[in-house]
CSV table of C-alpha atoms in Angstrom, one decimal:
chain,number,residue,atom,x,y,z
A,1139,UNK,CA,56.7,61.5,-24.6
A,1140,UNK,CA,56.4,58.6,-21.9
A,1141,UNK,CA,55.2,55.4,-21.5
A,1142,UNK,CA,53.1,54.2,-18.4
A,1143,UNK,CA,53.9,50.9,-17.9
A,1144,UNK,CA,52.7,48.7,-14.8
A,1145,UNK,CA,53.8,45.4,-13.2
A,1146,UNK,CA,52.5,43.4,-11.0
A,1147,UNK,CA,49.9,45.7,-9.6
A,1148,UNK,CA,47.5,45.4,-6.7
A,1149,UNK,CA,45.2,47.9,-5.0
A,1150,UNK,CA,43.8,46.4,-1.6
A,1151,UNK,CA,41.8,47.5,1.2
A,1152,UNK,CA,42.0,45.5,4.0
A,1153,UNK,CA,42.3,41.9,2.9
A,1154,UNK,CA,39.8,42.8,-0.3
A,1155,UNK,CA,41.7,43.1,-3.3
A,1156,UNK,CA,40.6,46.0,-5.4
A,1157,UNK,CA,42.5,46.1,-8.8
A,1158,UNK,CA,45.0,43.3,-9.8
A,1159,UNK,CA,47.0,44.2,-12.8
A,1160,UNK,CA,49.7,41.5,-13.5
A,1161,UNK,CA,51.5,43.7,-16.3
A,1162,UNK,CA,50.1,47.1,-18.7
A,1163,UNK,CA,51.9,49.3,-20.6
A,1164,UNK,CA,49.8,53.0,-21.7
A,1165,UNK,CA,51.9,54.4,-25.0
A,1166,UNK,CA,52.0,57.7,-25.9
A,1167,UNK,CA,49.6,58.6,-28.7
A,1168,UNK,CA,46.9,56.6,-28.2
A,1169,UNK,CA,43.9,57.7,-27.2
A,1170,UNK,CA,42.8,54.4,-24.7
A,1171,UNK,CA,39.6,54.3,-22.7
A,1172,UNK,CA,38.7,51.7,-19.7
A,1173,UNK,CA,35.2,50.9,-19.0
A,1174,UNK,CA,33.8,48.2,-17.0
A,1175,UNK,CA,30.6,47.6,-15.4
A,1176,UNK,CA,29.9,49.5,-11.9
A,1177,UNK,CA,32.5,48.8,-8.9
A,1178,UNK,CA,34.9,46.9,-11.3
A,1179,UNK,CA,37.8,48.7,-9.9
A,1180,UNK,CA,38.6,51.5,-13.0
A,1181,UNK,CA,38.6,54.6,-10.5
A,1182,UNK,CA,41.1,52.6,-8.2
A,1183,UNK,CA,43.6,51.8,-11.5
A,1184,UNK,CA,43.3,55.1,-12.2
A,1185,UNK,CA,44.0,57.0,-8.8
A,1186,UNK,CA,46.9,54.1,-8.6
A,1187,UNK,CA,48.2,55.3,-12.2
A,1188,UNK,CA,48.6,58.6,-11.2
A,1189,UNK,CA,50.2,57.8,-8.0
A,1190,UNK,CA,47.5,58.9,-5.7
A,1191,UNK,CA,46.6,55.6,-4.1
A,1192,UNK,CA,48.9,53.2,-2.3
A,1193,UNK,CA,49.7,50.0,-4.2
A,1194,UNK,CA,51.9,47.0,-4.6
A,1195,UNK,CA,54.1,46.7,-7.8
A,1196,UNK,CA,55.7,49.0,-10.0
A,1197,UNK,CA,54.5,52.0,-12.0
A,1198,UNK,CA,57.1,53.4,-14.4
A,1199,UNK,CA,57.1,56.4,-16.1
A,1200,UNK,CA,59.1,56.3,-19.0
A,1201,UNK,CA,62.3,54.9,-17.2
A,1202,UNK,CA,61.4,56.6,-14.0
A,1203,UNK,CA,59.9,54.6,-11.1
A,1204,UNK,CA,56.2,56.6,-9.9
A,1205,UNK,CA,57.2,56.2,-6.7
A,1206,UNK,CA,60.4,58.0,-7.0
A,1207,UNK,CA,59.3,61.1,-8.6
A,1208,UNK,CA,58.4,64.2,-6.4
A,1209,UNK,CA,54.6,65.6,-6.3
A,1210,UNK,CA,55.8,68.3,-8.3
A,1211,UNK,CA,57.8,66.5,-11.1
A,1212,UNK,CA,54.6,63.9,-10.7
A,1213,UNK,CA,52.0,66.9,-11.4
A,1214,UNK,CA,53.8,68.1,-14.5
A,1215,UNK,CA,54.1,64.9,-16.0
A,1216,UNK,CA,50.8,63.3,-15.2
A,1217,UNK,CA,47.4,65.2,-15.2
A,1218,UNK,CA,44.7,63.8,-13.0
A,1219,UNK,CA,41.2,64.5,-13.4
A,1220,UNK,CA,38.7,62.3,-10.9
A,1221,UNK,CA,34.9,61.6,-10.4
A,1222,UNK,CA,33.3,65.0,-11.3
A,1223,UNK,CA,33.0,66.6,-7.4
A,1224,UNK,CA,31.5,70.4,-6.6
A,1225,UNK,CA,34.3,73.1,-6.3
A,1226,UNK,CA,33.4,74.7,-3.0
A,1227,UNK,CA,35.0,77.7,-3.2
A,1228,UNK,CA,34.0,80.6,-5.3
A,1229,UNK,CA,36.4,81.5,-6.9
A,1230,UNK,CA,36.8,83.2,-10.6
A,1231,UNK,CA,36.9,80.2,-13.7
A,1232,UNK,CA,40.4,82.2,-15.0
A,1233,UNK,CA,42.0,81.6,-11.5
A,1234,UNK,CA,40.4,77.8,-11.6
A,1235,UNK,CA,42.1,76.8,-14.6
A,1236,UNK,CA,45.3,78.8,-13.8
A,1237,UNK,CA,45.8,75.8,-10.6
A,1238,UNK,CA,46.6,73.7,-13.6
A,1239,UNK,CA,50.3,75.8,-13.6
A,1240,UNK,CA,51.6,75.0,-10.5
A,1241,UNK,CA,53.6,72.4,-11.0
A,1242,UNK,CA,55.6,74.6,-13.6
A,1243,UNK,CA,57.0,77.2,-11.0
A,1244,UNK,CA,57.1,79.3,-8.1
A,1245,UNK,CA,53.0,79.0,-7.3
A,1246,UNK,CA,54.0,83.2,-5.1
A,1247,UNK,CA,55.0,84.4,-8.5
A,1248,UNK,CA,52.8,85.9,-11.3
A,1249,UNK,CA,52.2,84.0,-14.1
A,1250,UNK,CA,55.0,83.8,-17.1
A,1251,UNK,CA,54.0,84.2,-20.4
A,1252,UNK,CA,53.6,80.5,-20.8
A,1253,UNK,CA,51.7,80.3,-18.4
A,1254,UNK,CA,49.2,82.4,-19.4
A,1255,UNK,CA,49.3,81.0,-23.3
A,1256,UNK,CA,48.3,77.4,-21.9
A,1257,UNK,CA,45.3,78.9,-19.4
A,1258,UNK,CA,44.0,81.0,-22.3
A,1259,UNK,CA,44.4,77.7,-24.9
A,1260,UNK,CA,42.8,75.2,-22.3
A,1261,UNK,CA,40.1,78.1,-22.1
A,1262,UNK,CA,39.7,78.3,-26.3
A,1263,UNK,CA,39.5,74.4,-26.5
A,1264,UNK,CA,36.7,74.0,-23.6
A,1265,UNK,CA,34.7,76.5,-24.4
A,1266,UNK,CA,35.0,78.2,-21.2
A,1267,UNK,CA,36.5,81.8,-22.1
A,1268,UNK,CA,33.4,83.5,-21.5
A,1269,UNK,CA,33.2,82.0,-17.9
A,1270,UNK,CA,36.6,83.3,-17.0
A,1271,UNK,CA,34.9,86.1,-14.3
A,1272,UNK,CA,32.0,84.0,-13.2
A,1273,UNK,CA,32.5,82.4,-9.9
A,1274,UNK,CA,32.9,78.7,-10.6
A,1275,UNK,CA,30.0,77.9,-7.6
A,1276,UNK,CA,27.6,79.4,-10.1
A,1277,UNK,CA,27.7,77.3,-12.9
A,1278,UNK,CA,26.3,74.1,-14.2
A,1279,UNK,CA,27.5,70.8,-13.9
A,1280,UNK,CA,28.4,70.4,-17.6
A,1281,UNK,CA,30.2,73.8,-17.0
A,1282,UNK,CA,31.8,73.0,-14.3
A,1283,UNK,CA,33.2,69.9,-16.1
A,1284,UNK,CA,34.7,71.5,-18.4
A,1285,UNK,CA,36.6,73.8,-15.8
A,1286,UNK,CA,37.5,70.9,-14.4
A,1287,UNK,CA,38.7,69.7,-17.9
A,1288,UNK,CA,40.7,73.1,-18.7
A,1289,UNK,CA,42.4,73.0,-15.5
A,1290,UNK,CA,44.0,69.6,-16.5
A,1291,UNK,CA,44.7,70.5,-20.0
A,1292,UNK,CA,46.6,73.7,-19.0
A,1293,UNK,CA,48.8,71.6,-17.1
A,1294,UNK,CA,50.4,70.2,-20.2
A,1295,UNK,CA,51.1,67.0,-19.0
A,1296,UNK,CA,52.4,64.4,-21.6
A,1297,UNK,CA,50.0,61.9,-19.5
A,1298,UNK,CA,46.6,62.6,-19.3
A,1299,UNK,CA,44.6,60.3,-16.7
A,1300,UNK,CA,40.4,61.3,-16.5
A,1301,UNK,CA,38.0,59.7,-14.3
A,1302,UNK,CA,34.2,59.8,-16.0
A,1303,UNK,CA,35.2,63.2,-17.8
A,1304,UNK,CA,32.0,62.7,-19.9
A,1305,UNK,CA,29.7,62.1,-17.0
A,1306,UNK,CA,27.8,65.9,-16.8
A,1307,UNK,CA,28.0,66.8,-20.1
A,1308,UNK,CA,25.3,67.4,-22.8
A,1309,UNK,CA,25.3,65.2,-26.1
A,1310,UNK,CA,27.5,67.8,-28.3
A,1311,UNK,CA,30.1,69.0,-25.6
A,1312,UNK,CA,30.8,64.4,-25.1
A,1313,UNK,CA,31.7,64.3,-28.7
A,1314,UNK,CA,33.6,67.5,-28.3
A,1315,UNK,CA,35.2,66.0,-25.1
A,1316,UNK,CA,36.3,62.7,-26.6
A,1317,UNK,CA,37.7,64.2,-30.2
A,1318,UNK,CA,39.8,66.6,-28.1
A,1319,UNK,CA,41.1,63.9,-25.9
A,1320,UNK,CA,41.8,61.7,-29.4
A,1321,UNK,CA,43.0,65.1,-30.2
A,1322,UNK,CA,45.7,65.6,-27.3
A,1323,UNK,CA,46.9,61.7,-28.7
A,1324,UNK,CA,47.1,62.6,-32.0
A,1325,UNK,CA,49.6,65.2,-30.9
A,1326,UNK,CA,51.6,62.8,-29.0
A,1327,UNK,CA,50.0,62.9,-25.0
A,1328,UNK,CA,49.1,59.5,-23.5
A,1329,UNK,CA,45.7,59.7,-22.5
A,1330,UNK,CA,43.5,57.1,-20.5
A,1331,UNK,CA,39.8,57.8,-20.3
A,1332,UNK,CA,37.5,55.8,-18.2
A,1333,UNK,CA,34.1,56.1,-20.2
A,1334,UNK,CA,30.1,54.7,-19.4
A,1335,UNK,CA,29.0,55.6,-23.2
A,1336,UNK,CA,30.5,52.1,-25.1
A,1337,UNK,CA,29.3,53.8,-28.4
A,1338,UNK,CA,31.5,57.0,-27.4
A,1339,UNK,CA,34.0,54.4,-26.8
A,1340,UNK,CA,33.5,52.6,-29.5
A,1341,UNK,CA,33.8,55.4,-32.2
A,1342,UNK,CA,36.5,57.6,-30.7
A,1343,UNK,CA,39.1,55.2,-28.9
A,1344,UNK,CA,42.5,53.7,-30.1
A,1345,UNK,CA,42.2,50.9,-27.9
A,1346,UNK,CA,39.8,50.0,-24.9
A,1347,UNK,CA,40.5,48.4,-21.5
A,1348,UNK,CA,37.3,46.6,-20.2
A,1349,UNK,CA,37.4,45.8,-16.2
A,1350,UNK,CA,35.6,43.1,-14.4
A,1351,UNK,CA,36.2,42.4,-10.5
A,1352,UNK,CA,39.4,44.3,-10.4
A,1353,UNK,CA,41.2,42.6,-13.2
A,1354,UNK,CA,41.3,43.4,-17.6
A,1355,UNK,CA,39.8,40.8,-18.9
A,1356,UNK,CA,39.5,42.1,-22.4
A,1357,UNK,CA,42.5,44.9,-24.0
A,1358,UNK,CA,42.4,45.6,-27.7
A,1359,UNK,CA,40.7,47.6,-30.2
A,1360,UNK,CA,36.9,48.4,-30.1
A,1361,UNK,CA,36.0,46.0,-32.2
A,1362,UNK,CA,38.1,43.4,-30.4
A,1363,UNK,CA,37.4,44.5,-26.8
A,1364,UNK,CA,33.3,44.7,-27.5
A,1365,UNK,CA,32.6,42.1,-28.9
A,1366,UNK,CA,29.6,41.0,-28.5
A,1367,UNK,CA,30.3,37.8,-26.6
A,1368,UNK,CA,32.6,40.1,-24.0
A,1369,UNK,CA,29.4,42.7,-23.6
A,1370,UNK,CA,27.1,39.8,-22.6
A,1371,UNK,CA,29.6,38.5,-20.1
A,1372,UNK,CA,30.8,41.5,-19.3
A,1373,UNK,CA,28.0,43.8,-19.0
A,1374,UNK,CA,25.0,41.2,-19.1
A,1375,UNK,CA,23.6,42.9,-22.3
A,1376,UNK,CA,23.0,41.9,-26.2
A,1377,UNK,CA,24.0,44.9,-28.6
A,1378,UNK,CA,23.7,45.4,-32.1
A,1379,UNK,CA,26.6,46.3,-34.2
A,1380,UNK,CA,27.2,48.9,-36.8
A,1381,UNK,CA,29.9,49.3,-39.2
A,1382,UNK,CA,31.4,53.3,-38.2
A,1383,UNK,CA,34.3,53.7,-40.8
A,1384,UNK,CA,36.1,50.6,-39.7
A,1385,UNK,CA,35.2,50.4,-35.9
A,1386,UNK,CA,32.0,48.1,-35.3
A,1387,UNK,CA,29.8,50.6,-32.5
A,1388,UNK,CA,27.7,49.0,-30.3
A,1389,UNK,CA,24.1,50.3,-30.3
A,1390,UNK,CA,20.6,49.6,-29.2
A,1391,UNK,CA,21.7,47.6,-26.8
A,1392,UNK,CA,19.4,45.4,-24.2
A,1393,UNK,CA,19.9,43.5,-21.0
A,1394,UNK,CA,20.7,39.4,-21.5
A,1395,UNK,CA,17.9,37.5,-21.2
């Protein structure tokens, strides 16, 4: 398993500067989760991790320059998963989740025997094998997010990058989300989350990134990295602090007076 390691980053649009990351290294078996207020730039870092926007600076993976590596070599390394956006074409959840493969071969070929073990796994640990037939234009959002979440998990990439995975999913299927993602770092994947939910974030995460005009202004565990000094600044709110077996969880929280 690989490191992702970044220095000297900067995402810009025009002359506006978007992200600015002066050095960051992402090791493997952590589950680490960046959250930020709105606009602070996490989507940017993210599509720039996985080497889907342009940027300045250098993105290693492993020993391996980003840059360097082919789309393919890139797509079976790193899985992407963005902002939650409609699939527009109807087709069947099975062949959905099966896209996560192509990296791994000859995409005119049928599917090899390990392909078909990591669709039907991805499947098991979403909850989505009794979709597999349905056209993926007739589900839910929350279902539809966890397509979207199979797809990337049946890649079997040892870098897993997800933008707002949480975002259309009820109460129990978030906790499921983030203890699989904690999961898929417990068994040795990197895995970079960018959450809303600071509790979920709080309770679940190794480490957490929090973003603020482009830059980290706070890296560390959650107790560290939401503190309740960085929340106000950060995020303009007051929260109360529990005690969660060793990880202090923001709750009830309220805006700053």
């Amino acid at each position: 398993m690989s490191a992702l390691t970044v220095e000297a980053l900067t995402v810009a649009r025009g002359q506006r500067t978007i992200a600015a990351v002066e050095r960051l290294a992402l090791e493997p078996g952590r589950f680490t989760v960046l959250v930020g207020p709105n606009g602070a730039g996490k989507s940017t870092l993210v599509g720039a991790l996985a080497g889907l926007l342009p940027a300045a600076g250098r993105i290693r993976v492993g020993e391996a320059d980003l840059g360097g590596l082919s789309p393919a070599a890139r797509a079976r390394r790193i899985a992407y998963l963005p902002q939650q956006g409609d699939f527009v074409w109807p087709m069947p959840v099975a062949d959905i989740v099966a896209l996560g493969r192509l990296p791994h071969g000859d995409p005119f070929a049928r599917p090899s025997a390990a392909d078909r073990d990591a669709v039907a796994e991805a499947m098991r640990r979403t909850e989505t094998e009794t979709l597999g037939d349905r056209p993926v234009t007739e589900l839910s959002g929350g279902e539809k997010a966890r397509v979207a979440l199979a797809r990337v998990l049946a890649t079997r990439a040892e870098i897993l990058l997800l933008d707002e995975p949480a975002v259309s999913l009820d109460p129990a299927h978030q906790l499921d989300l983030v203890g699989l993602l904690r999961a898929e770092a417990r068994a040795g994947a990197l895995v970079l989350a960018v959450l809303h939910d600071l509790t979920l974030a709080a309770r679940f995460a190794d480490r957490i990134l929090v973003m603020r005009a482009g830059r980290i202004v706070a890296d560390g565990p959650p107790a560290a990295a939401l503190a309740p000094a960085i929340l106000a600044d950060v995020f303009g709110i007051e929260a109360r602090l529990i005690d969660d077996g060793g990880n202090a969880v923001p709750v009830a929280w309220s805006r700053r007076a």
